[in-house]
mmCIF file of C-alpha atoms in Angstrom:
data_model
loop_
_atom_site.group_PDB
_atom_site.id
_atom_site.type_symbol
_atom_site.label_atom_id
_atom_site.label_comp_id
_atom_site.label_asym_id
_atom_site.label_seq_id
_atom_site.Cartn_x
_atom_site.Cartn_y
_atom_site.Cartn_z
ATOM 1 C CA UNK A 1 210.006 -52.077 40.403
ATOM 2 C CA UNK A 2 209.560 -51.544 44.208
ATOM 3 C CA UNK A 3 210.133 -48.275 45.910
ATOM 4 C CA UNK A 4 211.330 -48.696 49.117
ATOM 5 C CA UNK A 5 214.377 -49.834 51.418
ATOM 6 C CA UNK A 6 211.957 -51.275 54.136
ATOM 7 C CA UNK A 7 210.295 -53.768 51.616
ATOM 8 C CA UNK A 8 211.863 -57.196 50.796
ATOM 9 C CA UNK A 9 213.272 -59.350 47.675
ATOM 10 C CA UNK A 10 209.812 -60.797 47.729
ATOM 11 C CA UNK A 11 208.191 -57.291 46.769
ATOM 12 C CA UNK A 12 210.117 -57.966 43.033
ATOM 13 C CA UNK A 13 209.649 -62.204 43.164
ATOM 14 C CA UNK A 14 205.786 -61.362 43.878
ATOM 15 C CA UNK A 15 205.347 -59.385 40.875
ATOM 16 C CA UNK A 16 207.413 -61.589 38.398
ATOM 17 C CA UNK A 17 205.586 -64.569 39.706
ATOM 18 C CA UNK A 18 202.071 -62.558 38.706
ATOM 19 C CA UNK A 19 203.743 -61.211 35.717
ATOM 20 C CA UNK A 20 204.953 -64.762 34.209
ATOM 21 C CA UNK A 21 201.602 -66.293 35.013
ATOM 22 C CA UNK A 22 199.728 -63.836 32.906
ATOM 23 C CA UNK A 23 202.266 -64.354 29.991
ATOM 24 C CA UNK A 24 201.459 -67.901 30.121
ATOM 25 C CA UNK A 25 198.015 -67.570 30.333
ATOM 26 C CA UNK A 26 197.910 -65.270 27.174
ATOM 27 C CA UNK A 27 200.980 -67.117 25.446
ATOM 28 C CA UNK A 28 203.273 -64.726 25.530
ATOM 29 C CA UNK A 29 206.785 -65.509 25.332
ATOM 30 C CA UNK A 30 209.338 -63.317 27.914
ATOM 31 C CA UNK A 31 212.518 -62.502 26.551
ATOM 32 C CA UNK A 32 213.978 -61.024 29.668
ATOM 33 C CA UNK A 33 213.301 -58.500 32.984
ATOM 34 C CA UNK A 34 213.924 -55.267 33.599
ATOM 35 C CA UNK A 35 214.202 -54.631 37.607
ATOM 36 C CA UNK A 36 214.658 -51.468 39.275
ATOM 37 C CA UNK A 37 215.076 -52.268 42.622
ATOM 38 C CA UNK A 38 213.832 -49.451 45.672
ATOM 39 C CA UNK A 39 213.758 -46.681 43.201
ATOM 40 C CA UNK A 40 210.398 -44.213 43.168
ATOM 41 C CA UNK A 41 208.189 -44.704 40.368
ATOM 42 C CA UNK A 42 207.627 -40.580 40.212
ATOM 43 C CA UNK A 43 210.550 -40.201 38.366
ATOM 44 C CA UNK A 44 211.628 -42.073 35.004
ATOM 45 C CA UNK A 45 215.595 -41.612 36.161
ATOM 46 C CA UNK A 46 215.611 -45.502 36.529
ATOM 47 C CA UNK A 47 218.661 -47.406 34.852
ATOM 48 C CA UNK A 48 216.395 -50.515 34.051
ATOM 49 C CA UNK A 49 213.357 -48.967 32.671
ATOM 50 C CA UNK A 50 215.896 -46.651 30.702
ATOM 51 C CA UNK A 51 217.444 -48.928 29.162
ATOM 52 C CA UNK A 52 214.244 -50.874 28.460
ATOM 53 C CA UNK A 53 212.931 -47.668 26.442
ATOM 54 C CA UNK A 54 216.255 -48.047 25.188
ATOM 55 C CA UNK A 55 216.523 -51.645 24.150
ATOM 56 C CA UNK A 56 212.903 -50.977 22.411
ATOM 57 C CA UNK A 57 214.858 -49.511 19.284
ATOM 58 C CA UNK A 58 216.338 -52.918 18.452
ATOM 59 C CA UNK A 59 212.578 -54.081 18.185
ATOM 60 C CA UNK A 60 213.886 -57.227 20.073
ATOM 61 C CA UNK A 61 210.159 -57.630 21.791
ATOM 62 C CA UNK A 62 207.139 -56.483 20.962
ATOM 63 C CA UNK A 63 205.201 -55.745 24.892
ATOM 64 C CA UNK A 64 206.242 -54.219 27.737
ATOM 65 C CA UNK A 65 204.356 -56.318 30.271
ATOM 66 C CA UNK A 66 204.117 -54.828 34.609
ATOM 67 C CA UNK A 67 202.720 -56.395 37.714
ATOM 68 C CA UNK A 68 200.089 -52.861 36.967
ATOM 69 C CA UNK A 69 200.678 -49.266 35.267
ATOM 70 C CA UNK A 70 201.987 -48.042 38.678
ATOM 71 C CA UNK A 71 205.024 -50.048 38.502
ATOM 72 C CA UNK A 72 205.303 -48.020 35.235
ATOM 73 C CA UNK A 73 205.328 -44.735 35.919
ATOM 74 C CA UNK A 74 203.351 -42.546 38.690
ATOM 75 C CA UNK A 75 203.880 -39.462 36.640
ATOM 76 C CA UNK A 76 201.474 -39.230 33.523
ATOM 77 C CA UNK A 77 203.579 -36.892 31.942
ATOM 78 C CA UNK A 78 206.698 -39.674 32.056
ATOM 79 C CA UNK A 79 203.988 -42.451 31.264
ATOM 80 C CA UNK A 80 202.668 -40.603 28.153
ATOM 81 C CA UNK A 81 206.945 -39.653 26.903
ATOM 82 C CA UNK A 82 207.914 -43.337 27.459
ATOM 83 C CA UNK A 83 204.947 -44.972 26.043
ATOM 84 C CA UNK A 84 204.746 -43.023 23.322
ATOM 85 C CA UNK A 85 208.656 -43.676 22.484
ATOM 86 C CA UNK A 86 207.531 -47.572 23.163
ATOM 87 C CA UNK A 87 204.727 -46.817 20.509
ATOM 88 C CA UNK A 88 206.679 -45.534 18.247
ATOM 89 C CA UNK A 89 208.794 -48.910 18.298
ATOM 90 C CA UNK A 90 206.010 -51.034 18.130
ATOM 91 C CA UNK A 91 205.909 -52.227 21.812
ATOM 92 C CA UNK A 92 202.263 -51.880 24.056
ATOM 93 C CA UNK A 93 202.528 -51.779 27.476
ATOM 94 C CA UNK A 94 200.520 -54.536 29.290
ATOM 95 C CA UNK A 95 199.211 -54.672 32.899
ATOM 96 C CA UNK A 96 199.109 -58.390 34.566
ATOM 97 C CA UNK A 97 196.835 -57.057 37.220
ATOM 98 C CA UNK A 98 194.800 -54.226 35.708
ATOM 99 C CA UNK A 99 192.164 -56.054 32.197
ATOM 100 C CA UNK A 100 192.691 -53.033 29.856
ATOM 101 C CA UNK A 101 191.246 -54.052 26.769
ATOM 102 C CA UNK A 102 192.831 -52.572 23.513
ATOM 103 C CA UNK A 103 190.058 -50.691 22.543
ATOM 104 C CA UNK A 104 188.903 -47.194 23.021
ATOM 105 C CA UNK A 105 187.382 -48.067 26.458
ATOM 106 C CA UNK A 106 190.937 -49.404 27.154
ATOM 107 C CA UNK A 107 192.077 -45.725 26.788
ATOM 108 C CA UNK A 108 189.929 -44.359 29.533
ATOM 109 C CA UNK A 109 190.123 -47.198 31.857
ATOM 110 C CA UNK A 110 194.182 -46.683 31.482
ATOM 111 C CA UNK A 111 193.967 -43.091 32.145
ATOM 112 C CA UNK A 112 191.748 -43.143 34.917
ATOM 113 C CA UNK A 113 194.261 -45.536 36.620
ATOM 114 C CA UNK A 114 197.201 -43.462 35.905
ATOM 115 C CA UNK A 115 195.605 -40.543 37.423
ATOM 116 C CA UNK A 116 194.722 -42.486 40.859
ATOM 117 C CA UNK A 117 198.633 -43.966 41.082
ATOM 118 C CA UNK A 118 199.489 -39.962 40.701
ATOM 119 C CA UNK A 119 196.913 -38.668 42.938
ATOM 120 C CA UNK A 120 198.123 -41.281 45.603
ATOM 121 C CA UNK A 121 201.837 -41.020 45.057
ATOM 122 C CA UNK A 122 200.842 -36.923 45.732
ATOM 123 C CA UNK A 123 198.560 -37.450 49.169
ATOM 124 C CA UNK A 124 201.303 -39.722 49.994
ATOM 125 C CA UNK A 125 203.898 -36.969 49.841
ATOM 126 C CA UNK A 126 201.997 -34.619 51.737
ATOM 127 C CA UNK A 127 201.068 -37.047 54.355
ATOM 128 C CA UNK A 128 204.779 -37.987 55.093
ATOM 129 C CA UNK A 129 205.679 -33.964 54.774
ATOM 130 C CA UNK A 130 202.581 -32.923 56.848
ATOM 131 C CA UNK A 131 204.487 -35.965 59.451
ATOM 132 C CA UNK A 132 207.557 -34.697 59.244
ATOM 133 C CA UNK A 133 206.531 -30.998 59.972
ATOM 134 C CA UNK A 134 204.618 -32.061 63.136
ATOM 135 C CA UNK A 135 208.167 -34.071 64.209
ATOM 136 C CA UNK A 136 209.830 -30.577 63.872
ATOM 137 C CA UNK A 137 207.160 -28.566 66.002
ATOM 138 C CA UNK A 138 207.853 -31.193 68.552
ATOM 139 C CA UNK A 139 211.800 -30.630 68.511
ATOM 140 C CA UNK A 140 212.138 -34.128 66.469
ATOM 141 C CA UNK A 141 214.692 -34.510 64.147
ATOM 142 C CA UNK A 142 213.241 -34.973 60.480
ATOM 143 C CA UNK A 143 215.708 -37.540 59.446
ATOM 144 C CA UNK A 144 218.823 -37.680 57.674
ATOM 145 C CA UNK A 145 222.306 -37.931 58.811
ATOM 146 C CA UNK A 146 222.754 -36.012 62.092
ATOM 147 C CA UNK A 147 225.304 -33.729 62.207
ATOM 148 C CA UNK A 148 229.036 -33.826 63.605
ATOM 149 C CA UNK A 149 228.684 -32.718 67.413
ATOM 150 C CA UNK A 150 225.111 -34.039 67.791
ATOM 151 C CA UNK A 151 223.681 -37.219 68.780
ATOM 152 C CA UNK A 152 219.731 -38.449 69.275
ATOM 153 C CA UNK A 153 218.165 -39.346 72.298
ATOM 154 C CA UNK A 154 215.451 -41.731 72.631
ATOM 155 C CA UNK A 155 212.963 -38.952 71.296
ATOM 156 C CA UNK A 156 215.031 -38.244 68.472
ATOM 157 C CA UNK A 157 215.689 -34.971 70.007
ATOM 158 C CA UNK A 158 219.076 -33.584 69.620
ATOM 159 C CA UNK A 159 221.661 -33.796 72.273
ATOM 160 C CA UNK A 160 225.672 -32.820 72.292
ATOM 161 C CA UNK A 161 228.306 -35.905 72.031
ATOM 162 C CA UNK A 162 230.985 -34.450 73.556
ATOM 163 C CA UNK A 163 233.777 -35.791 71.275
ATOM 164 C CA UNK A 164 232.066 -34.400 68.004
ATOM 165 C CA UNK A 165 231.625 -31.206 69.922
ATOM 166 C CA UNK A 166 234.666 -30.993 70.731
ATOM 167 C CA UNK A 167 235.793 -31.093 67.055
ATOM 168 C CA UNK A 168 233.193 -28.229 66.325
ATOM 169 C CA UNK A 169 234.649 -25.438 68.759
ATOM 170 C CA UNK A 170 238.535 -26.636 67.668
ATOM 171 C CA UNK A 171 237.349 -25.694 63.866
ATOM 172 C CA UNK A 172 235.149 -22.521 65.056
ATOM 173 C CA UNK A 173 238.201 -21.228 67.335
ATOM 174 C CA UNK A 174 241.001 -21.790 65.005
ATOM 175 C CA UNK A 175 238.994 -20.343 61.935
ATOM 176 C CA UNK A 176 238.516 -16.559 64.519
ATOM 177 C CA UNK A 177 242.087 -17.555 65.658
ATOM 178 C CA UNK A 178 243.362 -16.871 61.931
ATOM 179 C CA UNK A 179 244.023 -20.526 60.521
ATOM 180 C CA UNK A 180 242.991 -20.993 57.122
ATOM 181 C CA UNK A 181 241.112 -23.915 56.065
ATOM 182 C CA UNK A 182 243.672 -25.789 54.580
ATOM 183 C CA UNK A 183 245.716 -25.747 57.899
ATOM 184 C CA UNK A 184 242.440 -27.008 59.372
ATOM 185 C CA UNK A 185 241.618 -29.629 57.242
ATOM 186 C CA UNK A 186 245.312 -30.877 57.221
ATOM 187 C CA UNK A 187 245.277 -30.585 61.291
ATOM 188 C CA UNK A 188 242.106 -32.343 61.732
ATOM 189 C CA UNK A 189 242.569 -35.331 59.229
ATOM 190 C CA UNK A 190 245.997 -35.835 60.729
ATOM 191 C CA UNK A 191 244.916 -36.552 63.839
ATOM 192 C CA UNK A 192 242.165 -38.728 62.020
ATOM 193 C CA UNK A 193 238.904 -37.062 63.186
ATOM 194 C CA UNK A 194 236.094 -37.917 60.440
ATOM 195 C CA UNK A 195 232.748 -35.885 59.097
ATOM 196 C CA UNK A 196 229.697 -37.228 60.515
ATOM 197 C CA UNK A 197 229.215 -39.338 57.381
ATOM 198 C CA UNK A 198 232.233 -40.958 58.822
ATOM 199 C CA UNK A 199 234.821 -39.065 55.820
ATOM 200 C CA UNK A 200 237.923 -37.191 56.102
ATOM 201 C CA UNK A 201 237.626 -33.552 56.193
ATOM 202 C CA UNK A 202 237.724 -31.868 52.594
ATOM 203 C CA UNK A 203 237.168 -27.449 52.111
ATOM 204 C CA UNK A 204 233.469 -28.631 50.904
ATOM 205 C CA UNK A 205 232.382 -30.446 54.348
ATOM 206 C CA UNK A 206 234.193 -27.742 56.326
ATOM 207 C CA UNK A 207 232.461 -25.050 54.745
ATOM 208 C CA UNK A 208 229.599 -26.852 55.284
ATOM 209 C CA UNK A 209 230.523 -26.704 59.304
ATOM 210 C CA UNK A 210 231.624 -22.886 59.183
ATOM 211 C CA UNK A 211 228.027 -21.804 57.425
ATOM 212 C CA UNK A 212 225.416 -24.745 59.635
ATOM 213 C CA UNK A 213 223.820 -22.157 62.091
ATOM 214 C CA UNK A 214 222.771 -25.059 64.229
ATOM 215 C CA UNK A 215 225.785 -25.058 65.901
ATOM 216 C CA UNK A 216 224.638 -21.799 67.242
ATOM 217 C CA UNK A 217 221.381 -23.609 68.144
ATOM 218 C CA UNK A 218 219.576 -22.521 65.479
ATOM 219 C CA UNK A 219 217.935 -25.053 62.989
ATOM 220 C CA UNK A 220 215.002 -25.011 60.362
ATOM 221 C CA UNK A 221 213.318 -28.138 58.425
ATOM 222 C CA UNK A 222 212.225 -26.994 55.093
ATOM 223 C CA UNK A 223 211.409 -23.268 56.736
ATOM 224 C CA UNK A 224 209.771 -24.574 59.374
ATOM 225 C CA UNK A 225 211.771 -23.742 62.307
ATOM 226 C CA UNK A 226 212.461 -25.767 65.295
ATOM 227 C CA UNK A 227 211.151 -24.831 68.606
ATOM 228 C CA UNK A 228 213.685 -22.204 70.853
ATOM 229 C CA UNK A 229 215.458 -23.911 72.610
ATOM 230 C CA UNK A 230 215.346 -27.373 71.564
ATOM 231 C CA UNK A 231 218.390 -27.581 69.757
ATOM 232 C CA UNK A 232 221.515 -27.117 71.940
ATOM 233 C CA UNK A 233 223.859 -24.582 70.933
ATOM 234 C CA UNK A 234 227.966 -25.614 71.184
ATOM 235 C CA UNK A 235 229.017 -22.512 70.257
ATOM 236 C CA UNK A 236 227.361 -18.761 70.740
ATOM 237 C CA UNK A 237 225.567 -16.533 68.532
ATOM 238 C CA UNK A 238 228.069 -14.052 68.359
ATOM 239 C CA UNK A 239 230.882 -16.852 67.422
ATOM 240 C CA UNK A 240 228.919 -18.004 64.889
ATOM 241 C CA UNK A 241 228.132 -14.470 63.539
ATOM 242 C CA UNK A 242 231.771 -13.566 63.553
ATOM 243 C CA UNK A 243 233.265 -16.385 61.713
ATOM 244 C CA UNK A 244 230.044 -15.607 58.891
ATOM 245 C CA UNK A 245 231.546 -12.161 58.606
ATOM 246 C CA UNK A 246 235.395 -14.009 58.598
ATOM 247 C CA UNK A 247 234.049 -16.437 55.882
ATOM 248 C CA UNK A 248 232.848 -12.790 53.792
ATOM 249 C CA UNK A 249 236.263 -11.418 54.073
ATOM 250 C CA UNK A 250 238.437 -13.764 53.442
ATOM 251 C CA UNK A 251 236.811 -16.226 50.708
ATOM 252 C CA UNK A 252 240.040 -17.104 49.104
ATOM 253 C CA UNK A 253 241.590 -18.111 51.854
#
């Protein structure tokens, strides 16, 4: 397994490479690979490894054999479920890179290191949340796709582009004006504008539109709220609070 976009093939090639040396070394035979490929190790939601726990029930090999326990699992609670369904089928799970003996000093060594790929996959969250909250205090945008009527600026801050705007006040004006959403949605993907994920309009992205408040230049990361100001309104307050009371009226529509 590797975890992340920004790392190469060679992340997966490394590990195999380590992985089939150690097999030889200890004459094991490999039957095949399971490889998950940018997916987190926190959770177990991984089509490989489930169908590896999976593929254990045909008791077609007898070791489970990873570059080290982190490429595993990260979660001890998910380690302990899946090796204990491994167990149960006869399979051990072997490190390449980690010498856990299988003996009773094997159990603590194994738990020790399971509890430092946790603890680290936890400080590493809070790090990258603790970054993300400072990018917010500073008017940054936290990431993700931007939306329709906004652009970023060199600083990642926020700034109007003026077609996408444009868009915005034609769906906030016709909605006060009395349109219903279908007549929207029909109006807009006629004329072939697109979502900011680049989509045609559907009742669930317009809603989506109707109920953002930082079109009223209000916007908040996770409840931390960006700074006033730094997030330029394209419509006012009291537009924004009228179509909220519209969308409470007239829900059917």
């Amino acid at each position: 397994r590797f975890s992340s976009h920004s790392q190469t093939e060679q992340s997966i090639e490394g590990q195999l490479k380590v992985c089939y040396e150690y097999a030889e070394s200890n004459h094991y035979t490999v039957v095949g690979e399971y490889i998950d490929r940018a997916i987190s190790g926190t959770t177990d939601n991984r089509a490989e490894f489930q169908r590896m726990i999976s593929d254990s029930d045909k008791h077609t090999f007898e070791g489970v054999l990873v570059y080290q326990l982190d490429r595993f699992a990260r979660n001890r609670y998910d380690s302990a479920t899946c090796k204990a369904k491994l167990k149960k089928n006869g399979v051990r799970v072997l490190s390449a890179k980690e010498n856990i003996k299988d003996d009773p000093s094997g159990i603590i060594l194994e738990s020790v290191l399971e509890g430092m790929a946790e603890y680290y996959s936890a400080e590493l969250a809070v790090k990258v949340k603790r970054g993300m909250t400072e990018n917010v205090l500073e008017g940054k945008w936290p990431g993700g796709s931007v939306p329709l009527g906004y652009k970023l600026n060199a600083q990642k801050h926020l700034e109007i582009d003026p077609v996408g705007a444009e868009c915005i006040r034609f769906i906030f004006k016709k909605y006060l004006d009395g349109w219903p959403r279908v007549k929207i949605i029909k109006y807009l993907n006629e004329r072939q504008y697109k979502t900011s994920k680049g989509k045609s309009f559907s009742r669930s992205s317009l809603n989506t539109i109707l109920r953002n408040q930082i079109y009223a230049g209000l916007y908040a990361w996770k409840d931390v709220p960006f700074p006033e100001g730094s997030v330029p309104a394209i419509i006012s307050a009291s537009d924004f609070e009228k179509v909220q009371e519209c969308i409470n009226q007239r829900k059917t529509r």
